[in-house]
CSV table of C-alpha atoms in Angstrom, one decimal:
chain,number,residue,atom,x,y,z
A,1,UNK,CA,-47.1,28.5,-45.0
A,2,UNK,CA,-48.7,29.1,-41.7
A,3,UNK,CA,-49.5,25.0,-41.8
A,4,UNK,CA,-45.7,24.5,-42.7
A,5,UNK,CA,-44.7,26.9,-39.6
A,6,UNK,CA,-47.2,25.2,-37.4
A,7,UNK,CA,-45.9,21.5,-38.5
A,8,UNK,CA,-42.2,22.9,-37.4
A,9,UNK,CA,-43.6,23.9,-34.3
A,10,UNK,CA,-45.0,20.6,-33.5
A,11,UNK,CA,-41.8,18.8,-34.3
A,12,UNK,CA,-39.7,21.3,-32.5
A,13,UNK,CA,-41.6,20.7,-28.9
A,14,UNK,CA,-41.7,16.7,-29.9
A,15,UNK,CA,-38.0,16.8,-30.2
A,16,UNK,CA,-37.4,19.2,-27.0
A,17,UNK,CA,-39.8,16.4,-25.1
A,18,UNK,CA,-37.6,13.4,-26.1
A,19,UNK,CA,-34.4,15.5,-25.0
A,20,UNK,CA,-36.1,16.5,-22.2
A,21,UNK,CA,-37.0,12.6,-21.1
A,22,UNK,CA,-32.9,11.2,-22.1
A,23,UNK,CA,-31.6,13.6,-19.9
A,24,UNK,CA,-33.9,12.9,-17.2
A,25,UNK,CA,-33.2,9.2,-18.0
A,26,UNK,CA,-31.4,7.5,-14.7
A,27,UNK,CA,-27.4,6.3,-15.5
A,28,UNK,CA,-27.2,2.9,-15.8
A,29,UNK,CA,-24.3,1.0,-14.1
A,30,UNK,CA,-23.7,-2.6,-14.8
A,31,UNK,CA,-21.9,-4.3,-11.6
A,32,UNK,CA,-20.4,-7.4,-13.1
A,33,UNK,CA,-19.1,-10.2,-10.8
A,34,UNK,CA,-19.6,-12.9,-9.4
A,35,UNK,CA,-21.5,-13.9,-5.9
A,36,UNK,CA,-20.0,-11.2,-4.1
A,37,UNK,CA,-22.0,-9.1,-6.5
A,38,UNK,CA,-25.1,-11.5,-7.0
A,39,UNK,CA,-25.9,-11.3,-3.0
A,40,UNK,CA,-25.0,-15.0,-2.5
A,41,UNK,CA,-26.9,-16.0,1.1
A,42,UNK,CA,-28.7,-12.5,1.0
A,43,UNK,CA,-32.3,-11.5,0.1
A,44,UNK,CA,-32.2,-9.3,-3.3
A,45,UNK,CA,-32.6,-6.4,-1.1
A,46,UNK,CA,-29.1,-6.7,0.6
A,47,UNK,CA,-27.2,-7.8,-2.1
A,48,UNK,CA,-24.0,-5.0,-3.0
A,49,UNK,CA,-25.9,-3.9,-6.1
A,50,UNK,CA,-28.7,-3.4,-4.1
A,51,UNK,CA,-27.7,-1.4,-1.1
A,52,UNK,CA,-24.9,0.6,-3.4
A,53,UNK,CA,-28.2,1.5,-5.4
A,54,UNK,CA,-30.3,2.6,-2.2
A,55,UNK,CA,-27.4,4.6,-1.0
A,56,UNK,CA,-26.7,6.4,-3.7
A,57,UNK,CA,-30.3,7.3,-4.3
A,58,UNK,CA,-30.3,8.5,-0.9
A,59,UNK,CA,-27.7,11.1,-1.6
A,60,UNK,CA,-29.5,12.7,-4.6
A,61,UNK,CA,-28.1,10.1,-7.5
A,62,UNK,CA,-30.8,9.0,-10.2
A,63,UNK,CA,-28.8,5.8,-10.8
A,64,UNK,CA,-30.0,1.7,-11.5
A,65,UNK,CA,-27.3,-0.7,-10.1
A,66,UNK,CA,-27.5,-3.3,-12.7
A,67,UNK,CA,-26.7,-6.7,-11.1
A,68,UNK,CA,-24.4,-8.9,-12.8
A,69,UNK,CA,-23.5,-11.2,-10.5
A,70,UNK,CA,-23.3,-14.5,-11.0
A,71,UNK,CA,-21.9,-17.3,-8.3
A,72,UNK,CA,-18.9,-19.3,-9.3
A,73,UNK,CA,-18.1,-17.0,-12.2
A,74,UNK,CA,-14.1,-16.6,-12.9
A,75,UNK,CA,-12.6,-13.7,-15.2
A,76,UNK,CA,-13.6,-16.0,-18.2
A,77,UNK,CA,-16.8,-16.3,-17.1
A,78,UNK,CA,-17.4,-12.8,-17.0
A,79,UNK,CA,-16.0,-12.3,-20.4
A,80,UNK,CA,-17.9,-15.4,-22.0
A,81,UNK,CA,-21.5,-13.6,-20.9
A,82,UNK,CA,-20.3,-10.0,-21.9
A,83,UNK,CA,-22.3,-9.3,-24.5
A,84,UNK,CA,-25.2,-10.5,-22.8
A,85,UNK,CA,-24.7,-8.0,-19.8
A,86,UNK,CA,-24.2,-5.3,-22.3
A,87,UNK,CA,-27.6,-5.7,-24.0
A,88,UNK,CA,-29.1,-4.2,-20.5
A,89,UNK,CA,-27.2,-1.2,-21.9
A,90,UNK,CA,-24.9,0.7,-19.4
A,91,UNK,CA,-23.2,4.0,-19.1
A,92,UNK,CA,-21.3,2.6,-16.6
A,93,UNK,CA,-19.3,-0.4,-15.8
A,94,UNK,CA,-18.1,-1.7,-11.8
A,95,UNK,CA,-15.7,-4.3,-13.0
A,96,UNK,CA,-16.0,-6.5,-9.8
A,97,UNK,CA,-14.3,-10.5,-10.9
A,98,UNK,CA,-11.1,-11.8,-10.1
A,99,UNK,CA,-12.0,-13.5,-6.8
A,100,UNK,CA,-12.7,-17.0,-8.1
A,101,UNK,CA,-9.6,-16.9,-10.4
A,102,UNK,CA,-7.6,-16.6,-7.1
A,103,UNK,CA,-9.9,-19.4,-4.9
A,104,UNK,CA,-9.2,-21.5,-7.6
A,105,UNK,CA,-5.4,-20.7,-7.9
A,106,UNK,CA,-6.4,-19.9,-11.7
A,107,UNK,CA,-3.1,-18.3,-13.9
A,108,UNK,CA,-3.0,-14.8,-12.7
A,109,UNK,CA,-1.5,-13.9,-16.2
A,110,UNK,CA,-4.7,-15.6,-17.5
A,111,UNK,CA,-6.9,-13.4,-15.2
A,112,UNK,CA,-5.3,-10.6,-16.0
A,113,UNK,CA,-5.4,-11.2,-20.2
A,114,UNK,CA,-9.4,-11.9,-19.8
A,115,UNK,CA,-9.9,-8.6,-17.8
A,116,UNK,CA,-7.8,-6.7,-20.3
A,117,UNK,CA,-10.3,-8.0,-22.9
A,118,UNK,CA,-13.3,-7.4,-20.6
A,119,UNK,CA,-12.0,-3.6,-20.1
A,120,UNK,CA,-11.4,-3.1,-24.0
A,121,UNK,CA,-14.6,-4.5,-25.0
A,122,UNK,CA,-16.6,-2.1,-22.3
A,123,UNK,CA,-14.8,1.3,-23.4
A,124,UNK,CA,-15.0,0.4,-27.4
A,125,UNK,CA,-18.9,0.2,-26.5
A,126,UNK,CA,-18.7,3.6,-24.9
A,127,UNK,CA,-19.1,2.3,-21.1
A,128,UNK,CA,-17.1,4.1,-18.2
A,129,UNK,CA,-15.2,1.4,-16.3
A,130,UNK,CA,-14.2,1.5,-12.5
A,131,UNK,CA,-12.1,-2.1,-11.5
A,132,UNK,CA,-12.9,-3.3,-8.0
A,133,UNK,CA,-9.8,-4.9,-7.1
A,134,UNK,CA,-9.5,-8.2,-5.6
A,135,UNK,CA,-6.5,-10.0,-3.1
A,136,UNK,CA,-5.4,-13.5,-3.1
A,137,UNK,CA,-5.8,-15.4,0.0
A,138,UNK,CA,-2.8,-15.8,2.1
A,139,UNK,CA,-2.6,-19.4,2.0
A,140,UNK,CA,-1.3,-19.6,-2.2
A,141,UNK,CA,1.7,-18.0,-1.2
A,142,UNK,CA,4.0,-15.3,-1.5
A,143,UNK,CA,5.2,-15.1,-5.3
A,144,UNK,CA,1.1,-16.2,-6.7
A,145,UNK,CA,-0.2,-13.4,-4.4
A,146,UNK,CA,2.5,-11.2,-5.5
A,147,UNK,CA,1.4,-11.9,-8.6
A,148,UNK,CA,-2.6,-12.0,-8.8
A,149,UNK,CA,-2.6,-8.5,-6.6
A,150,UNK,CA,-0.6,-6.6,-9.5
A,151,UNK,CA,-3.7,-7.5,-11.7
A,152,UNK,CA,-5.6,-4.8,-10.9
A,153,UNK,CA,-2.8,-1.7,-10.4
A,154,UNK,CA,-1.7,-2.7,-13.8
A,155,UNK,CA,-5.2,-3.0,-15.7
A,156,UNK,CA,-6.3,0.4,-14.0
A,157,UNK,CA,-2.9,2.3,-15.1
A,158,UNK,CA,-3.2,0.6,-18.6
A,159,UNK,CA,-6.8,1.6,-19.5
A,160,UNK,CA,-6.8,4.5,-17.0
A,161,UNK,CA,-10.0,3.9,-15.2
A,162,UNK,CA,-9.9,4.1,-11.5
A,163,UNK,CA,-9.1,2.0,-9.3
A,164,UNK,CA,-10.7,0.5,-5.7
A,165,UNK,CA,-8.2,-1.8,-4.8
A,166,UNK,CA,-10.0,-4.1,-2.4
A,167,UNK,CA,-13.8,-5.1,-3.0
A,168,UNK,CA,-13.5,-6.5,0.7
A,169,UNK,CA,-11.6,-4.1,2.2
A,170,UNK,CA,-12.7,-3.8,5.9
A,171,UNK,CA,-14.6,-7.1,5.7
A,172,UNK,CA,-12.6,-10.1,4.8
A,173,UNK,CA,-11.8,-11.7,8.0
A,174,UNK,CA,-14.1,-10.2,10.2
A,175,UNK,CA,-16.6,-12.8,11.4
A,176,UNK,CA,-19.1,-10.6,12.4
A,177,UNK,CA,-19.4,-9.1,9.1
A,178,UNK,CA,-19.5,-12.6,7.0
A,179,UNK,CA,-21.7,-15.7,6.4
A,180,UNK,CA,-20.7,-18.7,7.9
A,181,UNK,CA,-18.2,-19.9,5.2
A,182,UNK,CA,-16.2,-16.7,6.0
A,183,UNK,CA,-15.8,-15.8,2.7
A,184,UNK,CA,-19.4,-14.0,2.1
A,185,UNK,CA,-20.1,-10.9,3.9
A,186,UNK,CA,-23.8,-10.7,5.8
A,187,UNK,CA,-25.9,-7.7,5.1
A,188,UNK,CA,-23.9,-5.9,8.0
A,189,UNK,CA,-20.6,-7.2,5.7
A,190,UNK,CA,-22.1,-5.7,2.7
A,191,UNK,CA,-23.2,-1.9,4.3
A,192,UNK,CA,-19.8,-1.5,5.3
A,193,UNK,CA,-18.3,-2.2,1.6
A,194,UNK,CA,-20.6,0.6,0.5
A,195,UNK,CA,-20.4,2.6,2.9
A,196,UNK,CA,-16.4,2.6,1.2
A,197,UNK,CA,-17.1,2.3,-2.0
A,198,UNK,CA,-20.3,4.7,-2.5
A,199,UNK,CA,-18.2,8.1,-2.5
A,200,UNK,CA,-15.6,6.4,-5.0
A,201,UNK,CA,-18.5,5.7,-7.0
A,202,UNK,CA,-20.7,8.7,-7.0
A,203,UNK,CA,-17.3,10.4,-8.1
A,204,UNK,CA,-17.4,7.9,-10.5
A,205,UNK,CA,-20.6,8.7,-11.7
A,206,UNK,CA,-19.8,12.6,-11.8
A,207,UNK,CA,-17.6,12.1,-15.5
A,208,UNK,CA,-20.4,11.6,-18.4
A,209,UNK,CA,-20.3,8.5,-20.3
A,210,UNK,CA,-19.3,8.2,-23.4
């Protein structure tokens, strides 16, 4: 009996250990995108995922910034390599495409059809999403920006996740703040984004995943 007793005992603290170590366990957050989010031009280091990461750290957050960036990558793009982003296995989701779709003048009804599917996909696995919202350029014209900018409003009120309506918001533009082919920000480009976006985010990060 005592051996049985003992046994439990063992098991019991085992168990407590493992509980112990998942909630100690950092929250995972898978930026998907494309080079805005892979750092285009920019060491690792200053790349959005990884300053968002530093910052957030900073403030107290035990969080990884998963980068899943890749340049060139459209809406379809994103939702052709889904499942191989998800196998780093997130909690959490920044939902950051859309801009290619636009420099491309890509169907905004396709864009939006493909993030719907992205967004569906993430919350059947259990993943929190947040959209970062994208603008077309001014130069595709009134009814197609129209048109592309309602993506994200609609998506966000639709799956109700929330919403940050412009990824470059306080950058695009600004010549100080990008590369030189004005459409990438610099590492100055990119603190300023997170500087914006990391209290949206660590709110974000306050609802549990699941």
């Amino acid at each position: 009996m005592k051996r049985i007793v003992n046994g439990l005992a063992a098991a019991l603290a085992a168990l407590c250990l493992l509980v112990g170590q998942a909630s100690a366990a950092p929250a995972r957050v898978l930026m998907l995108g494309d080079s805005l989010t892979a750092g285009f031009g920019l060491p690792i280091a200053e790349s959005l995922p990884s300053q968002l990461e530093a910052v957030l750290k900073g403030q107290g957050l035990d969080v990884v910034i998963l980068n899943g960036g890749v340049s060139g990558d459209t809406t379809a793009g994103g939702l052709a390599r889904l499942d191989w982003a998800l196998a780093d296995n997130p909690a959490y989701a920044l939902l950051a495409l859309g801009a290619n779709d636009a420099l491309r003048g890509l169907s905004p009804d396709k864009a939006y059809e493909n993030l719907d599917v992205i967004i569906t996909r993430l919350k059947a696995k259990k993943v929190k999403v947040m959209i970062l919202g994208m603008l077309a350029p001014l130069n595709l014209g009134r009814d197609y920006r129209e048109s592309f900018d309602a993506i994200f409003p609609k998506l966000a009120a639709k799956h109700n996740v929330p919403l940050y309506p412009f990824l470059l918001d306080g950058v695009a533009l600004e010549p100080k703040l990008n590369q030189r082919d004005g459409i990438h920000p610099n590492a100055d480009g990119v603190k300023i984004i997170v500087g914006r976006l990391a209290p949206l985010v660590r709110q974000f990060l306050e609802t549990p995943p699941g």
